[in-house]
Short mmCIF file of C-alpha atoms in Angstrom, two decimals:
data_model
loop_
_atom_site.label_atom_id
_atom_site.label_comp_id
_atom_site.label_asym_id
_atom_site.label_seq_id
_atom_site.Cartn_x
_atom_site.Cartn_y
_atom_site.Cartn_z
CA MET A 1 -14.72 -234.04 35.38
CA SER A 2 -11.53 -234.61 33.39
CA VAL A 3 -13.42 -233.69 30.21
CA VAL A 4 -14.26 -230.28 31.73
CA LEU A 5 -10.59 -229.86 32.65
CA SER A 6 -9.56 -230.97 29.18
CA ARG A 7 -11.92 -228.44 27.61
CA ASP A 8 -10.54 -225.78 29.90
CA SER A 9 -7.00 -226.65 28.81
CA GLN A 10 -8.09 -226.54 25.17
CA VAL A 11 -9.49 -223.06 25.68
CA ARG A 12 -6.23 -221.98 27.27
CA VAL A 13 -4.24 -223.36 24.31
CA MET A 14 -6.64 -221.50 22.00
CA GLU A 15 -6.30 -218.28 23.93
CA ASP A 16 -2.51 -218.61 24.03
CA THR A 17 -2.47 -219.24 20.28
CA VAL A 18 -4.45 -216.09 19.56
CA THR A 19 -2.62 -213.95 22.16
CA ASN A 20 0.77 -215.09 20.88
CA ALA A 21 -0.21 -214.39 17.28
CA GLU A 22 -1.62 -210.98 18.23
CA LYS A 23 1.56 -210.01 20.09
CA HIS A 24 4.09 -211.22 17.54
CA LEU A 25 2.26 -210.37 14.34
CA GLY A 26 1.57 -206.92 15.74
CA GLN A 27 5.28 -206.51 16.48
CA PHE A 28 6.24 -207.78 13.02
CA CYS A 29 3.80 -205.29 11.54
CA SER A 30 5.23 -202.29 13.38
CA MET A 31 8.85 -203.37 12.87
CA LEU A 32 8.40 -203.94 9.16
CA ALA A 33 6.59 -200.60 8.92
CA ALA A 34 9.57 -198.94 10.65
CA TYR A 35 11.98 -200.74 8.30
CA THR A 36 9.94 -199.52 5.32
CA ARG A 37 9.83 -195.95 6.63
CA LYS A 38 13.61 -195.88 7.05
CA THR A 39 14.02 -197.31 3.54
CA ALA A 40 11.82 -194.48 2.25
CA GLN A 41 14.11 -192.03 4.08
CA VAL A 42 17.18 -193.55 2.42
CA ARG A 43 15.37 -192.98 -0.89
CA ASP A 44 14.72 -189.33 0.09
CA LYS A 45 18.36 -188.75 0.97
CA ALA A 46 19.48 -190.35 -2.29
CA ASP A 47 16.97 -188.22 -4.22
CA ARG A 48 18.54 -185.10 -2.70
CA LEU A 49 21.95 -186.41 -3.77
CA VAL A 50 20.60 -186.87 -7.32
CA ARG A 51 19.44 -183.23 -7.42
CA GLN A 52 22.77 -182.07 -6.02
CA LEU A 53 24.69 -184.10 -8.62
CA THR A 54 22.60 -182.51 -11.39
CA ASP A 55 23.18 -179.01 -10.02
CA PHE A 56 26.89 -179.64 -9.72
CA ALA A 57 27.04 -181.20 -13.21
CA ASN A 58 25.76 -177.91 -14.66
CA THR A 59 28.77 -176.05 -13.18
CA GLU A 60 31.31 -178.54 -14.51
CA HIS A 61 33.20 -178.95 -17.80
CA PRO A 62 31.61 -181.12 -20.56
CA GLU A 63 33.12 -184.51 -19.78
CA MET A 64 32.50 -184.37 -16.03
CA ARG A 65 29.07 -182.86 -16.72
CA ALA A 66 28.09 -185.82 -18.91
CA THR A 67 29.56 -188.30 -16.42
CA LEU A 68 27.78 -186.75 -13.42
CA ARG A 69 24.47 -186.55 -15.30
CA SER A 70 24.70 -190.18 -16.26
CA PHE A 71 25.61 -191.14 -12.69
CA ALA A 72 22.72 -189.03 -11.35
CA GLU A 73 20.32 -190.77 -13.73
CA ASP A 74 21.50 -194.19 -12.58
CA LEU A 75 21.23 -193.17 -8.94
CA ALA A 76 17.70 -191.91 -9.67
CA LYS A 77 16.81 -195.26 -11.28
CA VAL A 78 17.88 -197.09 -8.13
CA GLN A 79 15.62 -194.73 -6.14
CA ASP A 80 12.71 -195.58 -8.45
CA TYR A 81 13.31 -199.23 -7.63
CA ARG A 82 13.51 -198.32 -3.94
CA GLN A 83 10.20 -196.49 -4.24
CA ALA A 84 8.70 -199.62 -5.83
CA GLU A 85 10.21 -201.61 -2.95
CA VAL A 86 8.55 -199.31 -0.39
CA GLU A 87 5.15 -199.51 -2.10
CA ARG A 88 5.32 -203.28 -2.46
CA LEU A 89 6.38 -203.72 1.18
CA GLU A 90 3.35 -201.67 2.21
CA THR A 91 0.97 -203.66 0.01
CA LYS A 92 2.30 -207.19 0.32
CA VAL A 93 3.90 -207.23 3.77
CA ILE A 94 2.51 -204.54 6.07
CA SER A 95 -1.14 -204.55 4.93
CA PRO A 96 -1.65 -208.32 5.34
CA LEU A 97 -0.12 -208.08 8.84
CA LYS A 98 -2.45 -205.19 9.69
CA LEU A 99 -5.46 -207.24 8.58
CA TYR A 100 -4.64 -209.68 11.39
CA GLY A 101 -5.98 -207.14 13.89
CA ALA A 102 -9.59 -207.67 12.70
CA HIS A 103 -9.08 -211.41 12.25
CA ILE A 104 -7.78 -211.79 15.81
CA LYS A 105 -10.62 -209.70 17.27
CA GLN A 106 -13.17 -211.99 15.61
CA THR A 107 -11.46 -215.15 16.86
CA ARG A 108 -11.30 -213.68 20.39
CA ALA A 109 -15.09 -213.10 20.24
CA GLU A 110 -15.62 -216.76 19.33
CA ILE A 111 -13.44 -217.90 22.25
CA LYS A 112 -15.45 -215.64 24.59
CA LYS A 113 -18.68 -217.28 23.38
CA LEU A 114 -17.22 -220.74 24.07
CA LYS A 115 -16.27 -219.68 27.59
CA GLN A 116 -19.87 -218.62 28.24
CA VAL A 117 -21.11 -222.01 27.03
CA GLN A 118 -18.54 -223.74 29.27
CA LYS A 119 -19.59 -221.61 32.23
CA ASN A 120 -23.15 -222.70 31.66
CA GLU A 121 -22.16 -226.39 31.60
CA ILE A 122 -20.30 -226.03 34.90
CA LYS A 123 -23.20 -224.09 36.40
CA GLN A 124 -25.64 -226.87 35.47
CA LEU A 125 -23.22 -229.48 36.86
CA ALA A 126 -22.91 -227.57 40.14
CA LYS A 127 -26.68 -227.26 40.38
CA LEU A 128 -27.12 -231.02 39.83
CA GLY A 129 -24.46 -231.73 42.43
CA ARG A 130 -26.20 -229.52 45.02
CA LEU A 131 -29.58 -231.16 44.28
CA ARG A 132 -28.13 -234.67 44.69
CA GLN A 133 -26.67 -233.69 48.06
CA LYS A 134 -29.64 -231.74 49.42
CA SER A 135 -32.61 -233.68 47.93
CA PRO A 136 -31.32 -237.11 46.82
CA SER A 137 -34.90 -238.45 46.75
CA ASP A 138 -36.36 -235.67 44.51
CA ARG A 139 -36.11 -237.81 41.35
CA LEU A 140 -38.13 -235.40 39.14
CA THR A 141 -36.03 -232.30 39.87
CA ILE A 142 -32.79 -234.31 39.65
CA SER A 143 -33.94 -235.75 36.32
CA GLN A 144 -34.71 -232.24 35.01
CA ALA A 145 -31.29 -231.03 36.20
CA GLU A 146 -29.64 -234.03 34.52
CA THR A 147 -31.38 -233.10 31.22
CA SER A 148 -30.11 -229.50 31.60
CA VAL A 149 -26.58 -230.82 32.22
CA GLN A 150 -26.83 -233.06 29.14
CA ARG A 151 -28.04 -230.16 27.01
CA ALA A 152 -25.33 -227.79 28.32
CA SER A 153 -22.72 -230.49 27.92
CA ALA A 154 -23.71 -231.29 24.33
CA ASP A 155 -23.65 -227.56 23.62
CA ALA A 156 -20.17 -227.17 25.14
CA SER A 157 -18.90 -230.22 23.27
CA HIS A 158 -20.28 -228.89 19.97
CA THR A 159 -18.93 -225.38 20.50
CA THR A 160 -15.53 -226.67 21.60
CA HIS A 161 -15.36 -228.83 18.50
CA GLN A 162 -16.33 -225.91 16.29
CA LEU A 163 -13.90 -223.57 17.95
CA GLY A 164 -11.17 -226.20 17.70
CA GLU A 165 -11.67 -226.15 13.96
CA THR A 166 -11.68 -222.36 13.93
CA ILE A 167 -8.44 -222.17 15.89
CA GLU A 168 -6.81 -224.83 13.75
CA ALA A 169 -7.80 -222.84 10.65
CA PHE A 170 -6.49 -219.73 12.39
CA GLN A 171 -3.16 -221.40 13.11
CA LYS A 172 -2.96 -222.84 9.60
CA ARG A 173 -3.70 -219.44 8.07
CA LYS A 174 -1.14 -217.82 10.37
CA LEU A 175 1.58 -220.28 9.34
CA THR A 176 0.89 -220.07 5.61
CA ASP A 177 0.39 -216.30 5.76
CA LEU A 178 3.70 -215.82 7.57
CA GLN A 179 5.36 -218.05 5.00
CA LYS A 180 3.83 -215.93 2.23
CA ILE A 181 4.51 -212.57 3.90
CA PHE A 182 8.17 -213.34 4.60
CA SER A 183 8.60 -214.87 1.13
CA ASP A 184 7.13 -211.70 -0.34
CA PHE A 185 9.45 -209.60 1.82
CA VAL A 186 12.44 -211.56 0.55
CA THR A 187 11.25 -211.36 -3.08
CA ILE A 188 10.66 -207.61 -2.87
CA GLU A 189 14.11 -207.09 -1.36
CA MET A 190 15.71 -209.37 -3.94
CA VAL A 191 14.16 -207.42 -6.83
CA LEU A 192 15.56 -204.15 -5.44
CA HIS A 193 19.02 -205.59 -4.87
CA ALA A 194 19.18 -207.32 -8.26
CA LYS A 195 18.05 -204.18 -10.12
CA ALA A 196 20.49 -202.06 -8.12
CA VAL A 197 23.40 -204.35 -9.07
CA GLU A 198 22.40 -203.99 -12.72
CA VAL A 199 22.11 -200.19 -12.65
CA TYR A 200 25.25 -199.64 -10.55
CA SER A 201 27.27 -201.86 -12.91
CA SER A 202 26.46 -199.42 -15.70
CA ALA A 203 27.15 -196.42 -13.43
CA PHE A 204 30.53 -197.91 -12.53
CA GLN A 205 31.46 -198.20 -16.21
CA THR A 206 30.50 -194.58 -16.85
CA LEU A 207 32.63 -193.38 -13.96
CA GLU A 208 35.56 -195.60 -14.97
CA ASN A 209 35.48 -194.23 -18.52
CA TYR A 210 35.76 -190.63 -17.36
CA ASP A 211 39.02 -189.00 -18.46
CA PRO A 212 39.70 -185.63 -16.76
CA GLU A 213 42.26 -184.55 -19.38
CA ARG A 214 39.84 -182.88 -21.80
CA ASP A 215 38.07 -181.05 -18.95
CA LEU A 216 41.46 -179.84 -17.70
CA GLU A 217 42.29 -178.42 -21.12
CA ASP A 218 38.96 -176.69 -21.05
CA PHE A 219 39.68 -175.40 -17.56
CA ARG A 220 43.14 -174.10 -18.55
CA ALA A 221 41.60 -172.25 -21.51
CA LYS A 222 38.97 -170.72 -19.26
CA MET A 223 41.51 -169.68 -16.63
CA HIS A 224 44.04 -168.17 -19.02
CA GLY A 225 42.03 -167.34 -22.09
CA LEU A 226 39.26 -164.94 -21.10
CA TYR A 227 41.13 -161.98 -22.71
CA GLY A 228 42.90 -164.07 -25.30
CA HIS A 229 46.07 -164.48 -23.16
CA ARG A 230 47.09 -168.12 -22.74
CA ASP A 231 49.86 -166.89 -20.42
CA ALA A 232 50.02 -163.56 -18.69
CA GLN A 233 53.21 -161.74 -19.63
CA PRO A 234 55.04 -159.40 -17.24
CA LEU A 235 53.23 -156.08 -17.28
CA THR A 236 56.49 -154.10 -17.56
CA GLU A 237 56.96 -155.18 -21.18
CA THR A 238 53.94 -153.05 -22.02
CA ILE A 239 54.29 -150.11 -19.68
CA SER A 240 58.04 -149.57 -20.17
CA SER A 241 57.39 -148.70 -23.84
CA PRO A 242 57.67 -144.89 -24.09
CA ALA A 243 55.23 -144.92 -27.01
CA VAL A 244 52.41 -145.79 -24.58
CA PRO A 245 52.19 -143.05 -21.92
CA TRP A 246 50.72 -144.28 -18.65
CA SER A 247 47.22 -143.13 -17.90
CA LEU A 248 44.19 -144.61 -16.22
CA THR A 249 40.78 -144.57 -17.88
CA GLY A 250 37.74 -144.09 -15.65
CA GLN A 251 36.77 -147.74 -15.97
CA GLU A 252 40.23 -148.95 -15.00
CA THR A 253 40.27 -146.66 -11.97
CA VAL A 254 37.01 -148.16 -10.75
CA LEU A 255 38.54 -151.59 -11.23
CA ILE A 256 41.67 -150.69 -9.30
CA LEU A 257 39.69 -149.13 -6.48
CA ALA A 258 37.58 -152.23 -6.31
CA LEU A 259 40.74 -154.32 -6.00
CA PHE A 260 42.14 -152.39 -3.03
CA MET B 1 46.47 -152.70 -18.59
CA SER B 2 44.81 -155.69 -20.26
CA VAL B 3 47.33 -157.98 -18.52
CA VAL B 4 46.21 -156.63 -15.12
CA LEU B 5 42.61 -157.24 -16.15
CA SER B 6 43.51 -160.68 -17.40
CA ARG B 7 45.18 -161.51 -14.08
CA ASP B 8 42.17 -160.23 -12.23
CA SER B 9 39.91 -162.48 -14.35
CA GLN B 10 42.22 -165.40 -13.66
CA VAL B 11 41.96 -164.78 -9.94
CA ARG B 12 38.19 -164.66 -10.25
CA VAL B 13 38.17 -167.99 -12.12
CA MET B 14 40.42 -169.42 -9.41
CA GLU B 15 38.19 -168.11 -6.64
CA ASP B 16 35.08 -169.41 -8.38
CA THR B 17 36.73 -172.79 -8.80
CA VAL B 18 37.53 -173.05 -5.13
CA THR B 19 34.21 -171.57 -3.95
CA ASN B 20 32.25 -173.90 -6.23
CA ALA B 21 34.23 -176.91 -5.05
CA GLU B 22 33.82 -175.87 -1.41
CA LYS B 23 30.06 -175.46 -1.80
CA HIS B 24 29.35 -178.63 -3.78
CA LEU B 25 31.83 -180.97 -2.14
CA GLY B 26 30.57 -179.81 1.24
CA GLN B 27 27.02 -180.55 0.18
CA PHE B 28 28.02 -183.96 -1.20
CA CYS B 29 29.73 -184.68 2.09
CA SER B 30 26.70 -183.84 4.23
CA MET B 31 24.25 -185.56 1.87
CA LEU B 32 26.28 -188.74 1.67
CA ALA B 33 26.66 -188.64 5.46
CA ALA B 34 22.85 -188.34 5.77
CA TYR B 35 22.40 -191.22 3.30
CA THR B 36 24.82 -193.32 5.33
CA ARG B 37 23.08 -192.49 8.62
CA LYS B 38 19.70 -193.52 7.19
CA THR B 39 21.24 -196.72 5.89
CA ALA B 40 22.53 -197.40 9.41
CA GLN B 41 18.98 -196.84 10.69
CA VAL B 42 17.59 -199.36 8.17
CA ARG B 43 20.18 -201.79 9.56
CA ASP B 44 19.00 -201.05 13.13
CA LYS B 45 15.36 -201.66 12.22
CA ALA B 46 16.26 -204.90 10.46
CA ASP B 47 18.33 -205.96 13.48
CA ARG B 48 15.25 -205.50 15.68
CA LEU B 49 13.29 -207.62 13.23
CA VAL B 50 15.95 -210.33 13.47
CA ARG B 51 15.61 -210.40 17.28
CA GLN B 52 11.82 -210.47 17.01
CA LEU B 53 11.95 -213.35 14.51
CA THR B 54 14.19 -215.29 16.89
CA ASP B 55 11.86 -214.63 19.85
CA PHE B 56 8.84 -215.67 17.83
CA ALA B 57 10.62 -218.77 16.48
CA ASN B 58 11.03 -219.98 20.07
CA THR B 59 7.24 -219.95 20.56
CA GLU B 60 6.53 -221.85 17.34
CA HIS B 61 6.33 -225.53 16.37
CA PRO B 62 9.52 -227.25 15.12
CA GLU B 63 9.24 -226.72 11.35
CA MET B 64 8.28 -223.04 11.57
CA ARG B 65 10.87 -222.60 14.34
CA ALA B 66 13.64 -223.92 12.07
CA THR B 67 12.37 -221.88 9.11
CA LEU B 68 12.18 -218.64 11.09
CA ARG B 69 15.59 -219.17 12.65
CA SER B 70 17.13 -219.74 9.26
CA PHE B 71 15.34 -216.67 7.87
CA ALA B 72 16.49 -214.60 10.86
CA GLU B 73 20.09 -215.71 10.28
CA ASP B 74 19.94 -214.71 6.63
CA LEU B 75 18.39 -211.37 7.50
CA ALA B 76 21.18 -210.86 10.06
CA LYS B 77 23.81 -211.66 7.40
CA VAL B 78 22.37 -208.94 5.14
CA GLN B 79 22.65 -206.52 8.08
CA ASP B 80 26.29 -207.48 8.53
CA TYR B 81 26.84 -206.54 4.90
CA ARG B 82 24.91 -203.33 5.50
CA GLN B 83 27.16 -202.56 8.47
CA ALA B 84 30.20 -203.13 6.23
CA GLU B 85 28.55 -200.81 3.67
CA VAL B 86 28.11 -198.09 6.33
CA GLU B 87 31.72 -198.39 7.53
CA ARG B 88 33.12 -198.36 4.01
CA LEU B 89 30.97 -195.36 3.03
CA GLU B 90 32.36 -193.51 6.05
CA THR B 91 35.97 -194.42 5.22
CA LYS B 92 36.05 -194.23 1.44
CA VAL B 93 33.39 -191.64 0.63
CA ILE B 94 32.66 -189.31 3.54
CA SER B 95 36.19 -189.00 4.99
CA PRO B 96 37.85 -188.00 1.66
CA LEU B 97 35.12 -185.38 1.14
CA LYS B 98 35.68 -184.06 4.66
CA LEU B 99 39.41 -183.72 3.97
CA TYR B 100 38.54 -181.18 1.27
CA GLY B 101 37.77 -178.71 4.03
CA ALA B 102 41.45 -178.37 4.93
CA HIS B 103 42.58 -178.54 1.31
CA ILE B 104 40.23 -175.71 0.32
CA LYS B 105 41.30 -173.55 3.25
CA GLN B 106 44.93 -173.86 2.20
CA THR B 107 44.14 -172.99 -1.44
CA ARG B 108 42.10 -169.98 -0.31
CA ALA B 109 45.16 -168.73 1.67
CA GLU B 110 47.27 -168.97 -1.46
CA ILE B 111 44.71 -166.99 -3.47
CA LYS B 112 44.66 -164.34 -0.76
CA LYS B 113 48.44 -164.07 -0.98
CA LEU B 114 48.21 -163.58 -4.76
CA LYS B 115 45.63 -160.85 -4.31
CA GLN B 116 48.03 -158.99 -2.01
CA VAL B 117 50.76 -159.25 -4.64
CA GLN B 118 48.32 -157.99 -7.30
CA LYS B 119 47.26 -155.11 -5.08
CA ASN B 120 50.90 -154.11 -4.74
CA GLU B 121 51.39 -154.18 -8.52
CA ILE B 122 48.36 -151.93 -9.04
CA LYS B 123 49.51 -149.64 -6.23
CA GLN B 124 52.93 -149.24 -7.89
CA LEU B 125 51.25 -148.62 -11.25
CA ALA B 126 48.98 -145.97 -9.77
CA LYS B 127 51.97 -144.31 -8.08
CA LEU B 128 53.88 -144.25 -11.39
CA GLY B 129 50.83 -142.79 -13.18
CA ARG B 130 50.50 -140.00 -10.62
CA LEU B 131 54.22 -139.18 -10.84
CA ARG B 132 54.09 -139.00 -14.64
CA GLN B 133 51.15 -136.58 -14.44
CA LYS B 134 52.44 -134.39 -11.62
CA SER B 135 56.21 -134.37 -12.26
CA PRO B 136 56.79 -135.51 -15.85
CA SER B 137 60.34 -134.06 -15.78
CA ASP B 138 61.50 -135.83 -12.55
CA ARG B 139 63.30 -138.60 -14.46
CA LEU B 140 65.00 -140.09 -11.39
CA THR B 141 61.85 -140.56 -9.31
CA ILE B 142 59.93 -141.85 -12.36
CA SER B 143 62.77 -144.27 -13.11
CA GLN B 144 62.68 -145.56 -9.47
CA ALA B 145 58.89 -145.93 -9.69
CA GLU B 146 59.27 -147.82 -12.99
CA THR B 147 61.70 -150.21 -11.31
CA SER B 148 59.19 -150.75 -8.46
CA VAL B 149 56.46 -151.44 -11.02
CA GLN B 150 58.71 -153.88 -12.85
CA ARG B 151 59.53 -155.68 -9.59
CA ALA B 152 55.86 -155.79 -8.48
CA SER B 153 54.81 -156.89 -11.94
CA ALA B 154 57.37 -159.69 -12.12
CA ASP B 155 56.29 -160.76 -8.64
CA ALA B 156 52.60 -160.78 -9.68
CA SER B 157 53.39 -162.64 -12.87
CA HIS B 158 55.38 -165.28 -11.00
CA THR B 159 52.76 -165.67 -8.26
CA THR B 160 49.92 -165.86 -10.79
CA HIS B 161 51.77 -168.53 -12.70
CA GLN B 162 52.44 -170.50 -9.52
CA LEU B 163 48.86 -170.16 -8.36
CA GLY B 164 47.62 -171.13 -11.81
CA GLU B 165 49.51 -174.37 -11.40
CA THR B 166 48.16 -174.80 -7.89
CA ILE B 167 44.56 -174.26 -9.05
CA GLU B 168 45.02 -176.54 -12.01
CA ALA B 169 46.33 -179.21 -9.66
CA PHE B 170 43.41 -178.46 -7.34
CA GLN B 171 40.94 -178.87 -10.21
CA LYS B 172 42.65 -182.04 -11.44
CA ARG B 173 42.63 -183.50 -7.96
CA LYS B 174 38.98 -182.54 -7.56
CA LEU B 175 37.99 -184.25 -10.79
CA THR B 176 39.94 -187.44 -10.19
CA ASP B 177 38.92 -187.51 -6.51
CA LEU B 178 35.24 -187.14 -7.41
CA GLN B 179 35.65 -189.90 -9.98
CA LYS B 180 37.26 -192.10 -7.32
CA ILE B 181 34.79 -191.18 -4.54
CA PHE B 182 31.70 -191.84 -6.70
CA SER B 183 33.25 -195.02 -8.12
CA ASP B 184 33.90 -196.17 -4.57
CA PHE B 185 30.32 -195.27 -3.60
CA VAL B 186 29.01 -197.34 -6.50
CA THR B 187 31.33 -200.25 -5.72
CA ILE B 188 30.36 -200.25 -2.02
CA GLU B 189 26.67 -200.21 -2.93
CA MET B 190 27.15 -202.94 -5.53
CA VAL B 191 28.86 -205.22 -3.01
CA LEU B 192 25.94 -204.84 -0.60
CA HIS B 193 23.33 -205.44 -3.28
CA ALA B 194 25.14 -208.43 -4.79
CA LYS B 195 25.64 -210.06 -1.38
CA ALA B 196 22.01 -209.38 -0.44
CA VAL B 197 20.77 -211.07 -3.64
CA GLU B 198 22.89 -214.09 -2.76
CA VAL B 199 21.69 -214.34 0.86
CA TYR B 200 18.03 -213.65 0.08
CA SER B 201 18.05 -216.32 -2.65
CA SER B 202 18.90 -218.85 0.02
CA ALA B 203 16.32 -217.35 2.41
CA PHE B 204 13.68 -217.61 -0.29
CA GLN B 205 14.40 -221.32 -0.76
CA THR B 206 14.11 -221.96 2.99
CA LEU B 207 10.73 -220.20 3.14
CA GLU B 208 9.50 -221.97 0.00
CA ASN B 209 10.39 -225.37 1.46
CA TYR B 210 8.39 -224.80 4.62
CA ASP B 211 5.44 -227.20 4.89
CA PRO B 212 2.94 -226.25 7.65
CA GLU B 213 1.37 -229.73 7.78
CA ARG B 214 3.68 -231.27 10.36
CA ASP B 215 3.42 -228.18 12.60
CA LEU B 216 -0.38 -228.39 12.35
CA GLU B 217 -0.33 -232.04 13.48
CA ASP B 218 1.81 -230.93 16.38
CA PHE B 219 -0.61 -228.11 17.12
CA ARG B 220 -3.66 -230.43 17.00
CA ALA B 221 -1.96 -232.82 19.42
CA LYS B 222 -1.16 -229.94 21.78
CA MET B 223 -4.70 -228.57 21.62
CA HIS B 224 -6.51 -231.86 22.13
CA GLY B 225 -3.97 -234.06 23.80
CA LEU B 226 -2.92 -232.41 27.05
CA TYR B 227 -5.02 -234.83 29.10
CA GLY B 228 -4.82 -237.65 26.60
CA HIS B 229 -8.21 -236.77 24.99
CA ARG B 230 -7.96 -236.42 21.22
CA ASP B 231 -11.65 -235.39 21.26
CA ALA B 232 -13.66 -234.21 24.21
CA GLN B 233 -16.69 -236.45 24.73
CA PRO B 234 -20.01 -235.14 26.11
CA LEU B 235 -19.65 -234.87 29.88
CA THR B 236 -23.05 -236.54 30.53
CA GLU B 237 -21.69 -239.97 29.54
CA THR B 238 -19.55 -239.87 32.66
CA ILE B 239 -21.77 -238.18 35.19
CA SER B 240 -24.98 -240.05 34.33
CA SER B 241 -23.32 -243.29 35.45
CA PRO B 242 -24.87 -244.08 38.87
CA ALA B 243 -21.60 -245.82 39.94
CA VAL B 244 -19.93 -242.39 40.07
CA PRO B 245 -21.85 -240.19 42.49
CA TRP B 246 -21.45 -236.47 41.80
CA SER B 247 -19.20 -234.65 44.15
CA LEU B 248 -16.72 -231.87 43.84
CA THR B 249 -13.19 -232.19 45.20
CA GLY B 250 -11.59 -229.05 46.63
CA GLN B 251 -9.33 -228.66 43.62
CA GLU B 252 -12.22 -228.93 41.15
CA THR B 253 -14.25 -226.35 43.12
CA VAL B 254 -11.39 -223.88 42.87
CA LEU B 255 -11.26 -224.57 39.15
CA ILE B 256 -15.00 -224.04 38.71
CA LEU B 257 -15.02 -220.86 40.79
CA ALA B 258 -12.16 -219.59 38.72
CA LEU B 259 -14.17 -220.25 35.61
CA PHE B 260 -17.26 -218.29 36.71
#
């Protein structure tokens, strides 16, 4: 009877193995999918920042414009790498974890089949036991029942052995797949981070090299120079001259009214 | 009159400068805040993954357990760096941009003051113009009005000059602050990415070194060895022995019933 118990324990180990894998790999799948989605959202927010930097650059003086455009381009490059990160996480991390759903379902079906075979063995054993108690002298029927037990037992032994190999292969695949999936995760992340360091190093240089002085000259000229006056002189110097009698043209009146 | 127009243009340049800065710096502030929030959410998702890896590690065989724990620790380290990134972005990027709110409000108040002074100048000019048309011979009143115009004009000239300096300082501060804020952004991002490359390189090595073979031996022993049977033998070898008459103990009956 200890062999039946042993087989029962084996089945429980098998079931636990599959249930545990189903639970944890499913959780890894949804957590890594959530991580990837949030990463895609970081990319979206950075893309908006890129557009905003470009818009702002167009309103700025030449040096800052060039600096902001260069910075925006670098920031956009990092987002391209982030997009590649997201796609690779989906392909090499999330998809393989999703595939476990089908794989686990199939293994569960095989375990169910083994349990049926085991049930049959126990049923035949119980039948033989009852026969031996009720009709110990019915040699023919007992002999037939013994043959059925042998057949059911050989079947159970064979199926258990087969399933043992299946579960071992399942466990082996799980371990090597997890190793591969997490290695891929780390590689994908490393590529992003390494590329980002490279791009941001160049962006940092561009920003460091920016000198506001030329833009400020440009700004001063714009602020003071629209009518050719670098500095506005007191108005009285003009109007106190008797040679220029004070009068308002129509256009100037409109302007003044608009200012009140 | 061209000086009045020139001053008016200057004021418009000043207003545009402040309005443009208010609009774009405000947008940068909210976009960088959104970027930072999403980064914090990536950190949260990765933190959940760390906990899940630790939970799963506890259900695994020794080699995988050690590998997953080491991987989880490295992943947690990257999240610590991400947390530092989030805090530094808040302090060195978002906060300085937020401070512009108050700075812009103050500059707007100064522009408003200038516009009042300009209005007064134009009002005095208009009054003088009317007097010269209506009472060209009233020298005393015209002389008083001319003095008022001179005073208002000197006031406007002085205020415009002062505000010009204020706006130039505002623009200079804006340019150098943006340079600093974006440089800080890039530096903060670079630190995260560089640290992540470092940590993930070590994580990659740990995962590469994992060898599933010893865990599989452990797994085989667990699956087959709970009752000391490496392989389950056909049950018939035991029960066909006449020295062991078939009977079910209470415990075994419960087991069998549970199996049906």
